[in-house]
CSV table of C-alpha atoms and ligand atoms in Angstrom, one decimal:
chain,number,residue,atom,x,y,z
A,27,MET,CA,33.0,122.5,148.6
A,28,SER,CA,31.3,125.6,150.1
A,29,ASN,CA,27.8,125.6,151.4
A,30,ARG,CA,26.5,127.3,148.2
A,31,PRO,CA,23.8,125.5,146.3
A,32,VAL,CA,25.1,123.2,143.5
A,33,ALA,CA,24.4,123.7,139.8
A,34,LEU,CA,25.1,120.7,137.5
A,35,ILE,CA,26.0,121.6,133.9
A,36,THR,CA,25.9,118.7,131.3
A,37,GLY,CA,27.7,119.3,128.0
A,38,ALA,CA,29.8,121.9,129.9
A,39,ASN,CA,32.5,121.6,127.3
A,40,GLY,CA,30.3,122.7,124.5
A,41,GLU,CA,29.8,126.3,123.1
A,42,ILE,CA,27.0,127.3,125.5
A,43,GLY,CA,28.5,125.3,128.4
A,44,ARG,CA,31.9,127.2,128.4
A,45,SER,CA,30.2,130.6,128.3
A,46,LEU,CA,27.7,129.7,131.0
A,47,LEU,CA,30.4,128.3,133.2
A,48,GLU,CA,32.4,131.6,133.1
A,49,ARG,CA,29.3,133.6,133.7
A,50,LEU,CA,28.1,131.5,136.7
A,51,HIS,CA,31.6,131.5,138.1
A,52,GLN,CA,31.7,135.3,138.0
A,53,GLU,CA,28.4,135.5,139.7
A,54,GLY,CA,29.5,133.1,142.4
A,55,ARG,CA,26.0,131.9,143.3
A,56,TYR,CA,26.6,128.2,142.8
A,57,ASP,CA,29.2,125.5,143.3
A,58,LEU,CA,29.6,124.3,139.8
A,59,VAL,CA,29.7,120.6,138.9
A,60,THR,CA,30.2,119.6,135.3
A,61,LEU,CA,29.6,116.5,133.2
A,62,ASP,CA,30.9,116.1,129.6
A,63,LEU,CA,32.0,113.3,127.4
A,64,THR,CA,35.4,115.0,127.1
A,65,PRO,CA,37.4,116.3,130.0
A,66,LEU,CA,37.1,120.1,130.6
A,67,PRO,CA,40.2,122.0,129.4
A,68,GLU,CA,42.6,123.0,132.2
A,69,ARG,CA,41.5,126.7,132.0
A,70,TYR,CA,37.9,125.9,133.0
A,71,ARG,CA,38.6,123.5,135.9
A,72,PRO,CA,39.4,126.1,138.6
A,73,LEU,CA,35.9,127.5,137.9
A,74,CYS,CA,34.3,124.2,139.1
A,75,ALA,CA,33.9,122.5,142.4
A,76,GLU,CA,34.0,119.1,140.6
A,77,THR,CA,34.3,118.0,136.9
A,78,TYR,CA,33.3,114.6,135.6
A,79,ALA,CA,34.1,113.1,132.2
A,80,GLY,CA,31.5,110.6,131.3
A,81,ASN,CA,28.4,109.8,129.4
A,82,ILE,CA,24.9,111.0,130.2
A,83,LEU,CA,23.6,107.5,129.2
A,84,ASP,CA,25.6,106.1,132.1
A,85,ARG,CA,22.9,105.8,134.8
A,86,TYR,CA,25.4,104.6,137.4
A,87,LEU,CA,27.5,107.7,136.9
A,88,LEU,CA,24.3,109.9,137.3
A,89,ASP,CA,23.4,108.1,140.5
A,90,GLN,CA,26.9,108.8,141.8
A,91,LEU,CA,26.6,112.5,140.9
A,92,ALA,CA,23.3,112.7,142.7
A,93,ALA,CA,24.6,110.9,145.7
A,94,HIS,CA,27.6,113.2,146.1
A,95,HIS,CA,26.2,116.6,145.3
A,96,GLN,CA,23.1,118.4,146.5
A,97,ILE,CA,22.2,119.6,143.1
A,98,GLU,CA,19.5,122.3,143.0
A,99,VAL,CA,19.8,123.4,139.4
A,100,VAL,CA,20.5,121.4,136.3
A,101,PHE,CA,21.5,123.0,133.0
A,102,HIS,CA,21.1,120.1,130.7
A,103,LEU,CA,23.1,121.3,127.7
A,104,ALA,CA,24.5,118.0,126.4
A,105,ALA,CA,23.0,117.2,122.9
A,106,LEU,CA,23.9,115.9,119.5
A,107,LEU,CA,23.0,118.7,117.0
A,108,SER,CA,21.1,118.6,113.8
A,109,THR,CA,23.7,117.8,111.2
A,110,ARG,CA,25.4,115.1,113.4
A,111,GLY,CA,22.0,113.8,114.3
A,112,GLU,CA,21.1,113.3,110.6
A,113,ARG,CA,24.3,111.3,110.2
A,114,ASP,CA,23.4,109.0,113.1
A,115,PRO,CA,19.7,109.4,114.0
A,116,GLU,CA,19.7,106.5,116.5
A,117,LEU,CA,22.6,107.9,118.4
A,118,ALA,CA,20.9,111.3,118.4
A,119,HIS,CA,17.8,109.7,119.8
A,120,GLN,CA,19.8,108.0,122.5
A,121,ILE,CA,21.7,111.1,123.6
A,122,ASN,CA,18.9,113.7,123.1
A,123,VAL,CA,16.0,111.7,124.4
A,124,GLU,CA,17.2,108.8,126.6
A,125,GLY,CA,20.0,111.0,128.0
A,126,THR,CA,17.5,113.8,128.8
A,127,LEU,CA,15.1,111.2,130.4
A,128,HIS,CA,18.0,110.0,132.7
A,129,LEU,CA,18.7,113.6,133.7
A,130,LEU,CA,15.0,114.3,134.3
A,131,ARG,CA,14.7,111.2,136.4
A,132,MET,CA,17.7,112.2,138.5
A,133,ALA,CA,16.4,115.7,139.0
A,134,GLN,CA,13.0,114.4,140.1
A,135,GLN,CA,14.6,112.0,142.6
A,136,LEU,CA,16.7,114.9,143.9
A,137,SER,CA,13.6,117.1,144.2
A,138,LEU,CA,12.0,114.5,146.4
A,139,ARG,CA,15.2,114.1,148.5
A,140,LEU,CA,15.6,117.9,149.0
A,141,GLY,CA,11.9,118.5,149.6
A,142,ARG,CA,11.8,121.3,147.0
A,143,SER,CA,11.8,121.4,143.2
A,144,VAL,CA,15.1,121.2,141.4
A,145,LYS,CA,15.1,123.6,138.5
A,146,PHE,CA,15.8,121.9,135.2
A,147,ILE,CA,16.9,124.4,132.5
A,148,PHE,CA,16.7,123.0,129.0
A,149,PRO,CA,18.0,124.6,125.8
A,150,SER,CA,15.7,123.7,123.0
A,151,SER,CA,15.9,125.0,119.5
A,152,ILE,CA,14.4,126.5,116.3
A,153,ALA,CA,14.8,123.0,115.1
A,154,VAL,CA,11.5,122.0,116.8
A,155,TYR,CA,9.8,123.9,114.0
A,156,GLY,CA,9.2,122.6,110.5
A,157,MET,CA,8.1,124.9,107.7
A,158,PRO,CA,6.4,122.8,105.0
A,159,SER,CA,7.6,125.1,102.2
A,160,LEU,CA,9.5,128.4,101.6
A,161,ASP,CA,6.2,130.1,100.8
A,162,GLU,CA,4.8,129.1,104.2
A,163,LYS,CA,8.0,130.1,105.9
A,164,ARG,CA,7.7,133.6,104.5
A,165,ARG,CA,4.0,133.7,105.2
A,166,LEU,CA,4.5,132.8,108.9
A,167,GLY,CA,7.5,135.1,109.4
A,168,ARG,CA,8.0,135.3,113.2
A,169,VAL,CA,6.6,132.0,114.6
A,170,ARG,CA,4.9,131.6,117.9
A,171,GLU,CA,5.6,128.7,120.2
A,172,ASP,CA,2.5,126.8,119.0
A,173,GLN,CA,3.0,127.2,115.2
A,174,GLY,CA,4.6,124.9,112.6
A,175,LEU,CA,5.7,122.2,115.0
A,176,GLU,CA,6.5,119.5,112.4
A,177,PRO,CA,10.3,119.2,112.6
A,178,ILE,CA,12.1,117.4,109.8
A,179,THR,CA,15.3,116.5,111.6
A,180,MET,CA,15.9,113.8,114.3
A,181,TYR,CA,17.4,116.5,116.5
A,182,GLY,CA,14.3,118.8,116.1
A,183,ILE,CA,12.0,115.8,116.9
A,184,ASN,CA,14.2,114.9,119.9
A,185,LYS,CA,14.1,118.4,121.3
A,186,LEU,CA,10.3,118.8,120.8
A,187,TYR,CA,9.8,115.4,122.6
A,188,ALA,CA,12.2,116.3,125.3
A,189,GLU,CA,10.2,119.5,125.9
A,190,HIS,CA,7.1,117.3,126.4
A,191,LEU,CA,9.1,115.0,128.7
A,192,GLY,CA,10.0,118.0,130.8
A,193,ARG,CA,6.4,119.2,131.0
A,194,TYR,CA,5.3,115.7,131.9
A,195,PHE,CA,7.9,115.4,134.7
A,196,MET,CA,6.9,118.8,136.0
A,197,ARG,CA,3.1,118.3,135.9
A,198,HIS,CA,2.1,114.7,135.5
A,199,TYR,CA,4.9,112.4,136.5
A,200,ARG,CA,3.5,109.1,137.9
A,201,ALA,CA,0.0,110.5,138.2
A,202,LEU,CA,-1.4,107.2,139.3
A,203,ALA,CA,1.0,106.6,142.2
A,204,ALA,CA,-0.3,106.9,145.7
A,205,GLY,CA,0.2,110.4,147.0
A,206,ALA,CA,0.9,111.8,143.5
A,207,GLU,CA,-1.4,114.7,144.0
A,208,GLY,CA,0.6,117.5,145.6
A,209,ALA,CA,3.9,115.5,145.3
A,210,ILE,CA,7.0,117.6,144.8
A,211,ARG,CA,8.0,117.6,141.2
A,212,LEU,CA,10.9,119.2,139.3
A,213,ASP,CA,10.6,122.6,137.8
A,214,PHE,CA,11.2,122.4,134.1
A,215,ARG,CA,12.1,125.5,132.0
A,216,GLY,CA,12.9,125.3,128.3
A,217,ILE,CA,14.2,127.9,125.9
A,218,ARG,CA,14.0,127.6,122.1
A,219,PHE,CA,17.3,129.1,120.8
A,220,PRO,CA,18.0,130.5,117.4
A,221,GLY,CA,21.4,129.7,115.8
A,222,LEU,CA,24.0,130.9,118.2
A,223,ILE,CA,27.2,132.8,117.4
A,224,SER,CA,30.1,132.9,119.8
A,225,ALA,CA,33.3,134.9,119.4
A,226,GLU,CA,35.1,132.3,121.5
A,227,THR,CA,34.2,129.0,119.9
A,228,VAL,CA,33.3,127.5,116.5
A,229,PRO,CA,30.3,125.1,116.8
A,230,THR,CA,30.4,121.6,115.5
A,231,GLY,CA,27.6,119.3,114.2
A,232,GLY,CA,24.9,121.9,113.8
A,233,THR,CA,23.3,123.3,110.6
A,234,SER,CA,23.2,126.9,111.7
A,235,ASP,CA,27.0,126.6,111.8
A,236,TYR,CA,27.5,128.5,108.5
A,237,GLY,CA,27.0,131.8,110.3
A,238,PRO,CA,29.8,131.4,112.9
A,239,GLU,CA,32.0,129.5,110.4
A,240,MET,CA,31.9,132.3,107.9
A,241,LEU,CA,33.0,134.8,110.5
A,242,HIS,CA,35.7,132.7,112.1
A,243,ALA,CA,37.1,131.7,108.7
A,244,ALA,CA,37.3,135.4,107.6
A,245,ALA,CA,39.1,136.4,110.8
A,246,GLN,CA,41.7,133.7,110.0
A,247,SER,CA,42.0,134.8,106.3
A,248,LYS,CA,40.6,131.4,105.3
A,249,PRO,CA,38.3,131.0,102.3
A,250,TYR,CA,34.8,129.8,103.2
A,251,ALA,CA,32.3,127.9,101.0
A,252,CYS,CA,28.8,128.4,102.5
A,253,PHE,CA,26.7,125.3,102.5
A,254,VAL,CA,23.4,127.2,102.1
A,255,GLY,CA,22.3,129.6,99.4
A,256,PRO,CA,22.5,133.4,99.9
A,257,GLU,CA,18.7,133.7,100.4
A,258,ALA,CA,18.6,131.2,103.4
A,259,ARG,CA,17.3,133.1,106.4
A,260,ILE,CA,17.0,132.1,110.0
A,261,PRO,CA,17.2,133.9,113.4
A,262,PHE,CA,20.6,134.2,115.2
A,263,MET,CA,21.7,135.3,118.6
A,264,ALA,CA,25.0,136.3,120.1
A,265,MET,CA,26.3,134.0,122.8
A,266,PRO,CA,26.2,136.5,125.7
A,267,ASP,CA,22.5,137.0,125.1
A,268,ALA,CA,22.0,133.2,125.1
A,269,VAL,CA,23.6,132.9,128.5
A,270,ARG,CA,21.6,135.9,129.8
A,271,SER,CA,18.4,134.3,128.6
A,272,LEU,CA,19.2,131.0,130.5
A,273,LEU,CA,19.9,133.0,133.7
A,274,GLY,CA,16.8,135.2,133.2
A,275,LEU,CA,14.6,132.1,132.9
A,276,LEU,CA,16.3,130.5,135.8
A,277,ASP,CA,15.5,133.5,138.0
A,278,ALA,CA,11.9,134.0,136.9
A,279,PRO,CA,9.3,133.4,139.6
A,280,ARG,CA,7.6,130.1,138.9
A,281,GLU,CA,4.1,131.6,139.1
A,282,GLN,CA,4.9,134.0,136.2
A,283,LEU,CA,5.8,131.2,133.8
A,284,THR,CA,2.9,130.2,131.5
A,285,LEU,CA,4.8,128.0,129.0
A,286,PRO,CA,7.1,125.0,129.4
A,287,SER,CA,9.4,126.3,126.6
A,288,TYR,CA,9.8,129.8,125.4
A,289,ASN,CA,11.1,131.3,122.1
A,290,VAL,CA,13.9,133.9,122.6
A,291,GLY,CA,14.8,136.1,119.7
A,292,ALA,CA,17.5,138.6,118.8
A,293,PHE,CA,17.9,139.2,115.0
A,294,SER,CA,17.2,137.5,111.7
A,295,LEU,CA,19.7,137.4,108.8
A,296,SER,CA,20.0,135.8,105.4
A,297,ALA,CA,23.3,134.1,104.6
A,298,ALA,CA,24.0,136.9,102.1
A,299,GLU,CA,23.5,139.5,104.8
A,300,ILE,CA,25.9,137.7,107.1
A,301,ALA,CA,28.5,137.5,104.3
A,302,GLN,CA,28.0,141.3,103.7
A,303,ARG,CA,28.7,142.1,107.3
A,304,VAL,CA,31.7,139.7,107.4
A,305,LYS,CA,33.2,141.3,104.3
A,306,ALA,CA,32.6,144.8,105.7
A,307,ALA,CA,34.6,143.8,108.9
A,308,PHE,CA,37.2,141.7,107.1
A,309,PRO,CA,37.6,143.2,103.6
A,310,GLY,CA,39.8,140.4,102.2
A,311,ALA,CA,37.2,137.7,103.1
A,312,GLU,CA,36.7,135.1,100.4
A,313,ILE,CA,33.1,133.8,100.7
A,314,THR,CA,31.4,131.6,98.1
A,315,PHE,CA,28.0,129.9,98.1
A,316,GLU,CA,28.1,126.1,97.4
A,317,PRO,CA,24.8,124.9,98.8
A,318,ASP,CA,24.6,121.3,100.0
A,319,PRO,CA,20.9,120.5,99.2
A,320,ALA,CA,20.3,118.4,102.2
A,321,ARG,CA,21.7,120.9,104.8
A,322,ALA,CA,20.1,123.8,102.9
A,323,ARG,CA,16.7,122.0,103.1
A,324,ILE,CA,17.1,121.8,106.9
A,325,VAL,CA,17.8,125.5,107.2
A,326,ASP,CA,14.8,126.2,104.9
A,327,SER,CA,12.6,124.2,107.2
A,328,TRP,CA,13.5,126.5,110.2
A,329,PRO,CA,11.5,129.7,110.7
A,330,GLU,CA,12.7,133.1,109.5
A,331,ASP,CA,12.3,134.6,112.9
A,332,LEU,CA,10.9,133.9,116.4
A,333,ASP,CA,8.1,135.6,118.1
A,334,ASP,CA,9.3,136.0,121.7
A,335,ALA,CA,6.4,138.0,123.1
A,336,ARG,CA,5.7,135.4,125.7
A,337,ALA,CA,9.2,135.5,127.1
A,338,ARG,CA,9.1,139.3,127.1
A,339,ASP,CA,5.8,139.4,128.9
A,340,ASP,CA,6.4,136.5,131.4
A,341,TRP,CA,10.0,137.0,132.5
A,342,GLY,CA,11.2,140.2,130.9
A,343,TRP,CA,13.3,138.8,128.1
A,344,ASN,CA,15.0,141.4,126.0
A,345,ALA,CA,18.1,140.8,123.8
A,346,VAL,CA,20.9,143.2,124.5
A,347,TYR,CA,22.6,142.4,121.2
A,348,GLY,CA,20.6,143.5,118.2
A,349,VAL,CA,22.3,142.8,114.9
A,350,ASP,CA,24.5,146.0,114.8
A,351,ARG,CA,25.7,145.7,118.4
A,352,ALA,CA,26.2,141.9,118.0
A,353,PHE,CA,28.6,142.4,115.1
A,354,ASP,CA,30.2,145.8,115.9
A,355,GLU,CA,30.6,145.5,119.7
A,356,TYR,CA,30.9,141.8,120.3
A,357,LEU,CA,31.6,139.4,117.4
A,358,VAL,CA,34.0,141.4,115.2
A,359,PRO,CA,36.2,142.9,117.9
A,360,SER,CA,36.4,139.8,120.0
A,361,ILE,CA,37.1,137.4,117.0
A,362,ARG,CA,39.7,139.8,115.6
A,363,ALA,CA,41.4,139.9,119.0
A,364,ARG,CA,41.2,136.2,119.4
A,365,TYR,CA,43.0,135.3,116.2
A,366,GLN,CA,45.6,138.1,116.6
A,367,ARG,CA,46.6,136.6,120.0
B,264,LIG,C1,21.9,123.3,115.1
B,264,LIG,O1,22.2,123.9,114.0
B,264,LIG,O2,21.6,122.1,115.1
B,264,LIG,C2,21.8,124.1,116.3
B,264,LIG,C3,20.4,124.5,116.5
B,264,LIG,C4,19.8,125.5,115.6
B,264,LIG,O3,19.8,124.2,117.5
B,264,LIG,N1,22.7,125.2,116.3
C-alpha cells in the first residue's frame, strides 16, 4: 500500500464500477479498495490495492474495511436496479437503503477518526422521478431536480430516500448529541444519472437496459425484441461521460455545491431513434418491438430529459458525448471492435 489516499468503490464489479476503476487507476490519485458481492475478474485486480468479495449488509465486514484502510472517498455504486427491484422489492430495500445506511455510517465514523470529511459519492437515477401520465411527461420535458418526485418503483423510492439519508448525514446527523454543532460530518454528493450505455458491458436488472441491449445484440448479429414501444423516450448517457461526471463532482469545491444531488444530462432518445441509429451502424440488425406493459410503464414514468443547469452552474458539468459523438465515436466503433476480437 502506498501513502496515497484510499478510495473505496462498492459495486466495483458493475458497469459503472469497472469503468470508474480503470479511470481512477489511470489517474493514480488513489489506492483503490473494492467491495462487490462477486470477486473482481482477474484483469481488474492489479488496478486495486485490495479487493473484497462480500455483502454491503455485512456490518462486520464494513468495520474491518474501515479498520484496515484510511478511506477518504467512498463511491457507493452497489445497488439493485429497477427491474430486479420490482421482482424482489424487500431485497431492493435492504440493499439500496440499509446497505447505503451502513456505508454512510462507516463514512461518518471515518470522518470523525480522520478529523476531516470523507467524500461520499452516490449515483442516483432518473428513477427518482415519477411522471403521473404521458401528457405530463411531455409537458414537463426537461425536469429540474425538484420536479415530479413521485417514483413508482422500489428502486426509485430507495434512491430518493438514500439521497435524503445522505443529506441528513451531511447536515443533521445526531443533531441532539452533545457537541453536534460544528461536528465533523461526511461530505455527501449525489448524481442523478440517465440510462447509461457502455461499449464494454451489457447491464443487468435495469429498465433502461433496452438501449444498450439493442446495440450489443446488433453487434453480435442477434435479433432483439425491445420491451418498450418505439415512442418510449428517456435520457441516456455514454459511460465515459458518467465517469467524468462522478470525478467532476468529486473535485468540485464544497462551497460551490448548492444541492445534495444533481441531474446530469447528455441526450434524449426514443426507442425508435435508438433502433434507427443501431440499424444505420449495423444494417443487418433485426429489431422488433414487443412491449412488456409493466416495464414500459416504468420507462413512461421516467422523464423525457433532465435539466442539468445546476450541475453546469455549480461545478462546470458539460457532457462531452452528445448523441452523434456517443454513437459515431464511442459506442459503435468500440462495440464493433469488441465483438470482432
Ligand atoms: C435502471 O434502469 O434501473 C437504471 C437506472 C435508470 O437507474 N439503469
